[in-house]
Tab-separated table of C-alpha atoms in Angstrom:
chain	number	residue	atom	x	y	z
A	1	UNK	CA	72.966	-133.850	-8.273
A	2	UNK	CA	69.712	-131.649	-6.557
A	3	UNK	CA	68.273	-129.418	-8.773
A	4	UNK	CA	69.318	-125.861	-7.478
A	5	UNK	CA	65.167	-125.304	-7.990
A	6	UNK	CA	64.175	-128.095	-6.224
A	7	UNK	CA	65.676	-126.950	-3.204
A	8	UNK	CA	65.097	-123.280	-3.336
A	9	UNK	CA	61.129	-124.463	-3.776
A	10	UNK	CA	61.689	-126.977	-0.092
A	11	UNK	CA	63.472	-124.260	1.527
A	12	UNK	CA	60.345	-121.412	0.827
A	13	UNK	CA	57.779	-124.454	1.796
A	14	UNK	CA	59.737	-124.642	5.163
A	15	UNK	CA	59.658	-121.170	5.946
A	16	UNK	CA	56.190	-120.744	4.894
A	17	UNK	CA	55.682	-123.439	7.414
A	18	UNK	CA	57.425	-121.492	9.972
A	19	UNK	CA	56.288	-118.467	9.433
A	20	UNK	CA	52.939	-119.192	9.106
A	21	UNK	CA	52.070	-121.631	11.386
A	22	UNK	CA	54.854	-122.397	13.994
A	23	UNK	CA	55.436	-118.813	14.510
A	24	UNK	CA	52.127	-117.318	15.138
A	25	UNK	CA	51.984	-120.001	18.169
A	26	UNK	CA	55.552	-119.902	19.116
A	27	UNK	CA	55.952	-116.391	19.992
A	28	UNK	CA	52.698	-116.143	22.036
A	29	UNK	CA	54.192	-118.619	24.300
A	30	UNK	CA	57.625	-117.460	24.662
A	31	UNK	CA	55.752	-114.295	25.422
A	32	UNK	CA	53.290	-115.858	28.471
A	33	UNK	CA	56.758	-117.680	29.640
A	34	UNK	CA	58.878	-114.769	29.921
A	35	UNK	CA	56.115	-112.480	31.926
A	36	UNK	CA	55.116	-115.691	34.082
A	37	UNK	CA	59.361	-116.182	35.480
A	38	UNK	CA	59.368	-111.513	35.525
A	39	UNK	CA	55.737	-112.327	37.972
A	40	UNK	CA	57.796	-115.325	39.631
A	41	UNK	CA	60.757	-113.329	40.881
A	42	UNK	CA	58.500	-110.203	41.479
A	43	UNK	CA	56.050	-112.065	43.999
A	44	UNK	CA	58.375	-114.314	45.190
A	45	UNK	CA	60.369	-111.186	47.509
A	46	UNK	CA	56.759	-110.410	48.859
A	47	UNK	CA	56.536	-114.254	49.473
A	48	UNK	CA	58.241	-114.387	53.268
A	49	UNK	CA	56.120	-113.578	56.168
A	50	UNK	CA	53.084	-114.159	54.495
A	51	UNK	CA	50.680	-116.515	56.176
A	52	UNK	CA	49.630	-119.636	54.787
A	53	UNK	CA	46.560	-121.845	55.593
A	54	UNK	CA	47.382	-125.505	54.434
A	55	UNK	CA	44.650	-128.102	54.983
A	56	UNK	CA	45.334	-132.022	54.978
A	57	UNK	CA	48.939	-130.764	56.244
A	58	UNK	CA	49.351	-133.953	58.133
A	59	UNK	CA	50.581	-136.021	55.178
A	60	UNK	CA	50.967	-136.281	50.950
A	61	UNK	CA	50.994	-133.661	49.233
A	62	UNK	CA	49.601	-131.355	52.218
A	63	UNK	CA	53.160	-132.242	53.691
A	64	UNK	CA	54.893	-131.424	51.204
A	65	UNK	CA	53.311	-128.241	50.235
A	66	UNK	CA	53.781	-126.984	54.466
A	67	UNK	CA	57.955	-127.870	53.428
A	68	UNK	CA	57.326	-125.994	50.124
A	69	UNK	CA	55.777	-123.004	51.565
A	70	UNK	CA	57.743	-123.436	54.904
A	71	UNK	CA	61.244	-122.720	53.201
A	72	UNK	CA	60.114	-119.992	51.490
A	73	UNK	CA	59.564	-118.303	54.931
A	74	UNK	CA	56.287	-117.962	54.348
A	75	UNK	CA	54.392	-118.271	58.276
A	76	UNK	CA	52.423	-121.464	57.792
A	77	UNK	CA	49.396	-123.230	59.506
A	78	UNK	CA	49.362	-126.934	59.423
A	79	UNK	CA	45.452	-128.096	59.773
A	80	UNK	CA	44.144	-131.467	59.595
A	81	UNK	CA	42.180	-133.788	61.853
A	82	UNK	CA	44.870	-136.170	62.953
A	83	UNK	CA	47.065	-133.358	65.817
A	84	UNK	CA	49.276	-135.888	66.420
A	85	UNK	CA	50.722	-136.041	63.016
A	86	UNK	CA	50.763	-132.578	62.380
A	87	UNK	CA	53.025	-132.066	65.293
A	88	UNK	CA	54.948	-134.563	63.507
A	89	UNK	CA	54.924	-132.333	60.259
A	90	UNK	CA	55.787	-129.248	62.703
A	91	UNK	CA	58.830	-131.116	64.376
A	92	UNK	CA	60.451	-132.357	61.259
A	93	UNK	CA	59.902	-128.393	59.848
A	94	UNK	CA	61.434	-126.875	63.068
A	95	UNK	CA	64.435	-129.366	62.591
A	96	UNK	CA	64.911	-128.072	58.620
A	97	UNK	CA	68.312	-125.979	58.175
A	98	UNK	CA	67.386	-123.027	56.042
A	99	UNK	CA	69.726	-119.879	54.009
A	100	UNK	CA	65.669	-118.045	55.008
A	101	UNK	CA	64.662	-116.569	57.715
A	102	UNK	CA	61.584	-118.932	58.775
A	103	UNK	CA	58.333	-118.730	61.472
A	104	UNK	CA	57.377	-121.564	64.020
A	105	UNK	CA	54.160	-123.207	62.611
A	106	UNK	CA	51.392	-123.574	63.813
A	107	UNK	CA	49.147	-126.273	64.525
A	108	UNK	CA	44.971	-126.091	63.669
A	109	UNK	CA	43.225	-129.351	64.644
A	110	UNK	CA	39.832	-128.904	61.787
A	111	UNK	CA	37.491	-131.858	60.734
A	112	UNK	CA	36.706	-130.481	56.711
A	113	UNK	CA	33.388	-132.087	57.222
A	114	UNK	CA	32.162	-130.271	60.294
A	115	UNK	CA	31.164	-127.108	58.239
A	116	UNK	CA	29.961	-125.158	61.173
A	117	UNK	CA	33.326	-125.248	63.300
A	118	UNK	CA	34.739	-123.403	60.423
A	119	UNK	CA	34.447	-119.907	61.187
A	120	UNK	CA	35.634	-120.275	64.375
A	121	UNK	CA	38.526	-122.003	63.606
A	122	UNK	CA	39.660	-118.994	61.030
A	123	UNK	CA	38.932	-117.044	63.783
A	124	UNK	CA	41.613	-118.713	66.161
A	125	UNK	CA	44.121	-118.433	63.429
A	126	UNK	CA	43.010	-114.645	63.009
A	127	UNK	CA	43.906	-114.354	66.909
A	128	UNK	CA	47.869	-115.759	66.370
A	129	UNK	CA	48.588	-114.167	62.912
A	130	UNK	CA	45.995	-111.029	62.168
A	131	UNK	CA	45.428	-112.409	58.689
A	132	UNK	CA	45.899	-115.412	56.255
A	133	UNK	CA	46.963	-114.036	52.875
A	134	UNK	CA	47.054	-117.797	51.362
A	135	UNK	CA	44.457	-120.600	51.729
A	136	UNK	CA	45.155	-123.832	50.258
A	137	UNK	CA	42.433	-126.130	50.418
A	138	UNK	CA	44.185	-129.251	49.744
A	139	UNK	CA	42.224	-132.128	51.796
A	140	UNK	CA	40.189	-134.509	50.564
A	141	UNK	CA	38.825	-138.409	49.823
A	142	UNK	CA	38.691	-140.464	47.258
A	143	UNK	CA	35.938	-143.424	46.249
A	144	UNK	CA	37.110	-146.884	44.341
A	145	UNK	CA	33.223	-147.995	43.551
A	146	UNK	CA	30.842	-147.862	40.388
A	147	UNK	CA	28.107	-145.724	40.406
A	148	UNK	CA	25.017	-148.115	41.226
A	149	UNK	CA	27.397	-149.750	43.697
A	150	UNK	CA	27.985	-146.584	46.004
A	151	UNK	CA	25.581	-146.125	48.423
A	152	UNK	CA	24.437	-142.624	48.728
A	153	UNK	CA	26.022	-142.312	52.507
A	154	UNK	CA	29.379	-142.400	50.721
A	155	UNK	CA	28.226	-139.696	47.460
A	156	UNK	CA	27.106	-137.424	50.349
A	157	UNK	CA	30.326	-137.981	52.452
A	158	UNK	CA	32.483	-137.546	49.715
A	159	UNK	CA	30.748	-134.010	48.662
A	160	UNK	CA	30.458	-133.117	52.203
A	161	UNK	CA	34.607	-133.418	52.419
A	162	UNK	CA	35.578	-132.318	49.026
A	163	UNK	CA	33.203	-129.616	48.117
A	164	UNK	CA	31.396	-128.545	50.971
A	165	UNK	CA	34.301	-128.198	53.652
A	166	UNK	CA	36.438	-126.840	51.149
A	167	UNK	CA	33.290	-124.159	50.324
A	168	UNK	CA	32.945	-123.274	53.421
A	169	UNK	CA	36.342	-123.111	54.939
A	170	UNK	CA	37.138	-120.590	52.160
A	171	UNK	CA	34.122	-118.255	52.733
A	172	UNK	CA	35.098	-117.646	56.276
A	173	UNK	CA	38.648	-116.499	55.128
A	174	UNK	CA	37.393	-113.832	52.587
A	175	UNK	CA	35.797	-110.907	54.697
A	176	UNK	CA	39.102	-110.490	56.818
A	177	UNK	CA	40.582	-111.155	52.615
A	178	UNK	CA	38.129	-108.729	50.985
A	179	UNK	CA	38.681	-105.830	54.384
A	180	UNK	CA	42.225	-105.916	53.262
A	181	UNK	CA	41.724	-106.571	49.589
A	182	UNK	CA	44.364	-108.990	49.271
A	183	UNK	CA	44.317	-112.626	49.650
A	184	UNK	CA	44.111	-115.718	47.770
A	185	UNK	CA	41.658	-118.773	47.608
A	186	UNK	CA	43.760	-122.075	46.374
A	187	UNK	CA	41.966	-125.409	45.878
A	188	UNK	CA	43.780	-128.522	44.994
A	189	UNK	CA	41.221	-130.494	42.513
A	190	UNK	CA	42.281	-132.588	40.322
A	191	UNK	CA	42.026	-133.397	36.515
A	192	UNK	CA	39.023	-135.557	37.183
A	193	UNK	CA	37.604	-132.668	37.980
A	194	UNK	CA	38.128	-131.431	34.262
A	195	UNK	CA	36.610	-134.909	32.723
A	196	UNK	CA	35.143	-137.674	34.422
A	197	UNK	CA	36.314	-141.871	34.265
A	198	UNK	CA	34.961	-144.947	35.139
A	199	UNK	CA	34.444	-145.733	38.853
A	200	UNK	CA	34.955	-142.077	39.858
A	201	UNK	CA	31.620	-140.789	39.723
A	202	UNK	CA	31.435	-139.451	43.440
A	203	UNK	CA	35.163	-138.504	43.511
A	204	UNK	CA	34.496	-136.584	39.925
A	205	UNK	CA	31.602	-135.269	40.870
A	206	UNK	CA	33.120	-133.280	43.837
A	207	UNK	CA	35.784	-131.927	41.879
A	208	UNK	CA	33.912	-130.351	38.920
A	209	UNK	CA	31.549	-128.740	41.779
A	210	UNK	CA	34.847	-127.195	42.631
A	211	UNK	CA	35.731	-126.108	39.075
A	212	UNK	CA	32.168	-124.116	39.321
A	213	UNK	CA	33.176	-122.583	42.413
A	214	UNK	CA	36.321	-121.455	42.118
A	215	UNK	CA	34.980	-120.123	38.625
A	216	UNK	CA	32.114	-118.163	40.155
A	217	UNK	CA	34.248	-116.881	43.150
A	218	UNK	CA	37.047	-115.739	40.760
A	219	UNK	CA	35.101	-113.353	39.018
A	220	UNK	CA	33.080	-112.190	42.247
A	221	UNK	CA	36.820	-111.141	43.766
A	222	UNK	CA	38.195	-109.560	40.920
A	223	UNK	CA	36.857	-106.078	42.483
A	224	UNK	CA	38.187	-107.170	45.556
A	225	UNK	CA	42.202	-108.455	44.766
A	226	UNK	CA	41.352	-111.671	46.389
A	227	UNK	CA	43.026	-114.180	43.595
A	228	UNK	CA	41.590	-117.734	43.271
A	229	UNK	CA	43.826	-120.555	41.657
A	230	UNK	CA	42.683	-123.744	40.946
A	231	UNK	CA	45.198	-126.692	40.595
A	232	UNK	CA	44.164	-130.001	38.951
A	233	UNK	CA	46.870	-132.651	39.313
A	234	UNK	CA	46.684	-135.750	37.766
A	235	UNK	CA	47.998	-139.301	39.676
A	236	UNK	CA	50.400	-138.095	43.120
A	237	UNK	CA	52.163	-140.933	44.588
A	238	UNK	CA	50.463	-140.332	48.055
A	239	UNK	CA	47.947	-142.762	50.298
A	240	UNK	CA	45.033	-141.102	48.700
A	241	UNK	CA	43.867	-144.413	46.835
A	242	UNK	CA	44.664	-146.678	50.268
A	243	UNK	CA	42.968	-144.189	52.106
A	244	UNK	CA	40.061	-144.164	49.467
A	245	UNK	CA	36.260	-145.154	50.521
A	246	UNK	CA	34.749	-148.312	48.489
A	247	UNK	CA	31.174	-147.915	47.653
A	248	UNK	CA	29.826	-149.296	51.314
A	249	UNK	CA	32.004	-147.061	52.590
A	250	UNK	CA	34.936	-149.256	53.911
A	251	UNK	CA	39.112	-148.365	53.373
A	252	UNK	CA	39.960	-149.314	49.955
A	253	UNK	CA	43.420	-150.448	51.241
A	254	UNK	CA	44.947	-150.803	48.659
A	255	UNK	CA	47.581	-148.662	46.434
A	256	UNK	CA	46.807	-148.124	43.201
A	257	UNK	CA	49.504	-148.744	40.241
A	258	UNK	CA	48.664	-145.602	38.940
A	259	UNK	CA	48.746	-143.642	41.778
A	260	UNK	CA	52.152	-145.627	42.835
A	261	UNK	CA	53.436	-144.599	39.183
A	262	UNK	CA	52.181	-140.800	39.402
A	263	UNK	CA	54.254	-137.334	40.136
A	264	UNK	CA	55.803	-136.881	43.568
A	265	UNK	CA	54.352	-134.832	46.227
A	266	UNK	CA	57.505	-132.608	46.456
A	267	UNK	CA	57.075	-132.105	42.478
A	268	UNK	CA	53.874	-130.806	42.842
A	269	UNK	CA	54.133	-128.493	45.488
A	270	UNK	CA	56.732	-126.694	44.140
A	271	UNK	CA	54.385	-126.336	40.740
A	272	UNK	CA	51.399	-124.856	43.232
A	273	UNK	CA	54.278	-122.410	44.698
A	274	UNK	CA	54.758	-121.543	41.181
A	275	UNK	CA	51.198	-120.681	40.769
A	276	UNK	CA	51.276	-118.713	43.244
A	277	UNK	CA	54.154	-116.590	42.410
A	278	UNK	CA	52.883	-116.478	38.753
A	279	UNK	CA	49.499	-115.905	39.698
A	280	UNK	CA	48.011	-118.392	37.384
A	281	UNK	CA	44.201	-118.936	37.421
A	282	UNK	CA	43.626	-122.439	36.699
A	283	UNK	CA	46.177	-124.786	36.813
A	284	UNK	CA	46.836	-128.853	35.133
A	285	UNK	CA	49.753	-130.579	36.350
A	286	UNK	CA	49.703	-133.778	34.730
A	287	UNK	CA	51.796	-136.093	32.098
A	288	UNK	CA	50.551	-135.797	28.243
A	289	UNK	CA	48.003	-138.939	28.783
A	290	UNK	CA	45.380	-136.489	31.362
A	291	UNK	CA	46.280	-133.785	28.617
A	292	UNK	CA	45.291	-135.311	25.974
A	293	UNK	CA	42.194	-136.839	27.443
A	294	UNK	CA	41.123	-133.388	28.409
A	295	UNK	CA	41.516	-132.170	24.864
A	296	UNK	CA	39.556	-134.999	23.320
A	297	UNK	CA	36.613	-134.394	26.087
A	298	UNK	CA	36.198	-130.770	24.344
A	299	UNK	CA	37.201	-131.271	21.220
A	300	UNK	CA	35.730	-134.141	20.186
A	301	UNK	CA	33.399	-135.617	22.847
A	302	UNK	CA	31.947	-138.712	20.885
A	303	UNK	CA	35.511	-140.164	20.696
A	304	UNK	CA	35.877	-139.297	24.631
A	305	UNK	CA	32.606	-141.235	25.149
A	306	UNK	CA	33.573	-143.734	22.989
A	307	UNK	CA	37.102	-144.588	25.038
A	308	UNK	CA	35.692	-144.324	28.563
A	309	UNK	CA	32.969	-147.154	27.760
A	310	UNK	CA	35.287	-149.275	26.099
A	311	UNK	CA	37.028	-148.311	29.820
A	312	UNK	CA	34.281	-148.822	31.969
A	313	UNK	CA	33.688	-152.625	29.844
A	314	UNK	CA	37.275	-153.176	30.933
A	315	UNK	CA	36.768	-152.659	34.849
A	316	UNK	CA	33.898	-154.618	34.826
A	317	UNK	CA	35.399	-157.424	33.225
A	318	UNK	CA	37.843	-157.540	35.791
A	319	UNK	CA	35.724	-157.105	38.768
A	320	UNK	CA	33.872	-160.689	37.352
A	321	UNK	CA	37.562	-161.940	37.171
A	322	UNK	CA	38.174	-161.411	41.085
């Protein structure tokens, strides 16, 4: 038989558990859930007709975010360098069967690494639509190389595409953003972006120069209700590792298990739409690994250290291997 004490003393440690520890971070986040689905239905009625700038539309997760943003009648541009497959994006859109009323895309042929063409390229869109309330910035390139073993055509290229394009295809959307003082600036980093690996050092690189931005520009827009959400995925099951530069600046060709293993393009789309109804600031969509390595960077960086050489010993091992 339990001693009627006994139990009366584990039931008032449980509580006390509960009240004092559980609680205090439970309700906080009920609280931040229930306001994020009232912002989610709220914004998502103002949602159709607005216009939507989607780079690397032609495939991946670009794709899948112009189906995303396409069925939620938003007016989206597709823009990319490859026209042909964008076409291919628009066609299989136009062929969709929708309950929404939706808006024939349109097609914007843009190389992110020819910085100058920008402006005139915004312009262009400006001409069809009169504004772009949404920018996603979602292009990019990856690198599979070391750091000593990527020559500095391929750091520069890399930067040029993921930072620099992005940079400057955003700046010439915010005056016509900032005259109408509404708008949004979305850029599609990643959580390498957040802490660095092994191998990634161009790739990472690129990314946390986008964290800074997109940091910076935030707080510079606040006057001016132009929002800017960052997103950092972790692996999508896309061609972004076959389509990845080695360090001489060939096609790495190959798919990574990884990236064959990671979160579907549709899933994360439909996450960014979230953002964007929720307005969220900064964004991680990843499993609990990419979590937890992002805690341990900032919590406790010698351990992080500590895991990515034993890491980087790893790769190299197996590069002697092959």
């Amino acid at each position: 038989m339990t001693e009627p004490g006994l139990c009366r003393s584990d039931n008032s440690f449980f509580w006390w558990v509960c009240s004092t520890i559980f609680l205090p971070l439970t309700l906080p986040y009920l609280l931040l859930k229930v306001i994020g689905i009232i912002k989610e239905r709220k914004y998502r009625e103002c949602l159709p007709g607005k216009v939507v700038l989607i780079t690397g539309a032609s495939s991946g997760l670009g794709e899948a975010l112009a189906h995303t943003f396409f069925l939620a009648g938003c007016k989206v541009v597709l823009a990319a360098r490859r026209k042909d497959e964008l076409e291919r994006v628009r066609k299989d859109l136009l062929e969709l069967h929708t309950t929404v009323v939706t808006h024939s895309p349109v097609v914007i042929s843009i190389d992110l690494s020819d910085i100058n063409s920008h402006s005139a390229k915004v312009q262009e869109i400006l001409e069809i639509h009169g504004q772009i309330d949404i920018i996603i910035n979602n292009a990019g390139i990856s690198v599979r190389s070391g750091c000593l073993s990527t020559a500095m055509d391929v750091d520069i290229k890399v930067m040029l595409v993921n930072y620099f394009g992005t940079v400057a295809l955003s700046k010439a959307c915010l005056p016509s953003m900032m005259k109408r003082k509404e708008g949004r600036i979305l850029c599609v980093s990643s959580v390498q972006g957040k802490f660095s690996i092994p191998h990634r050092s161009a790739y990472g690189a690129s990314k946390h120069a986008l964290q800074a931005f997109c940091d910076s520009l935030r707080a510079e827009m606040a006057d001016h209700n132009v929002k800017v959400t960052l997103v950092s995925p972790g692996y999508i099951r896309t061609a972004l590792s076959y389509n990845a530069l080695t360090g001489s600046g060939s096609q790495y060709g190959k798919m990574d298990p990884t990236t064959e293993s990671g979160y579907s393009p549709e899933k994360v789309a439909k996450r960014i739409l979230k953002a964007v109804l929720r307005d969220e600031q900064d964004v991680i969509v990843a499993p609990i690994a990419p979590l937890i390595a992002y805690w341990i960077r900032h919590l406790c960086p010698p351990l992080y250290f500590y895991i990515m050489a034993r890491r980087a010993r790893k790769l190299e091992a197996s590069d002697k291997v092959k």
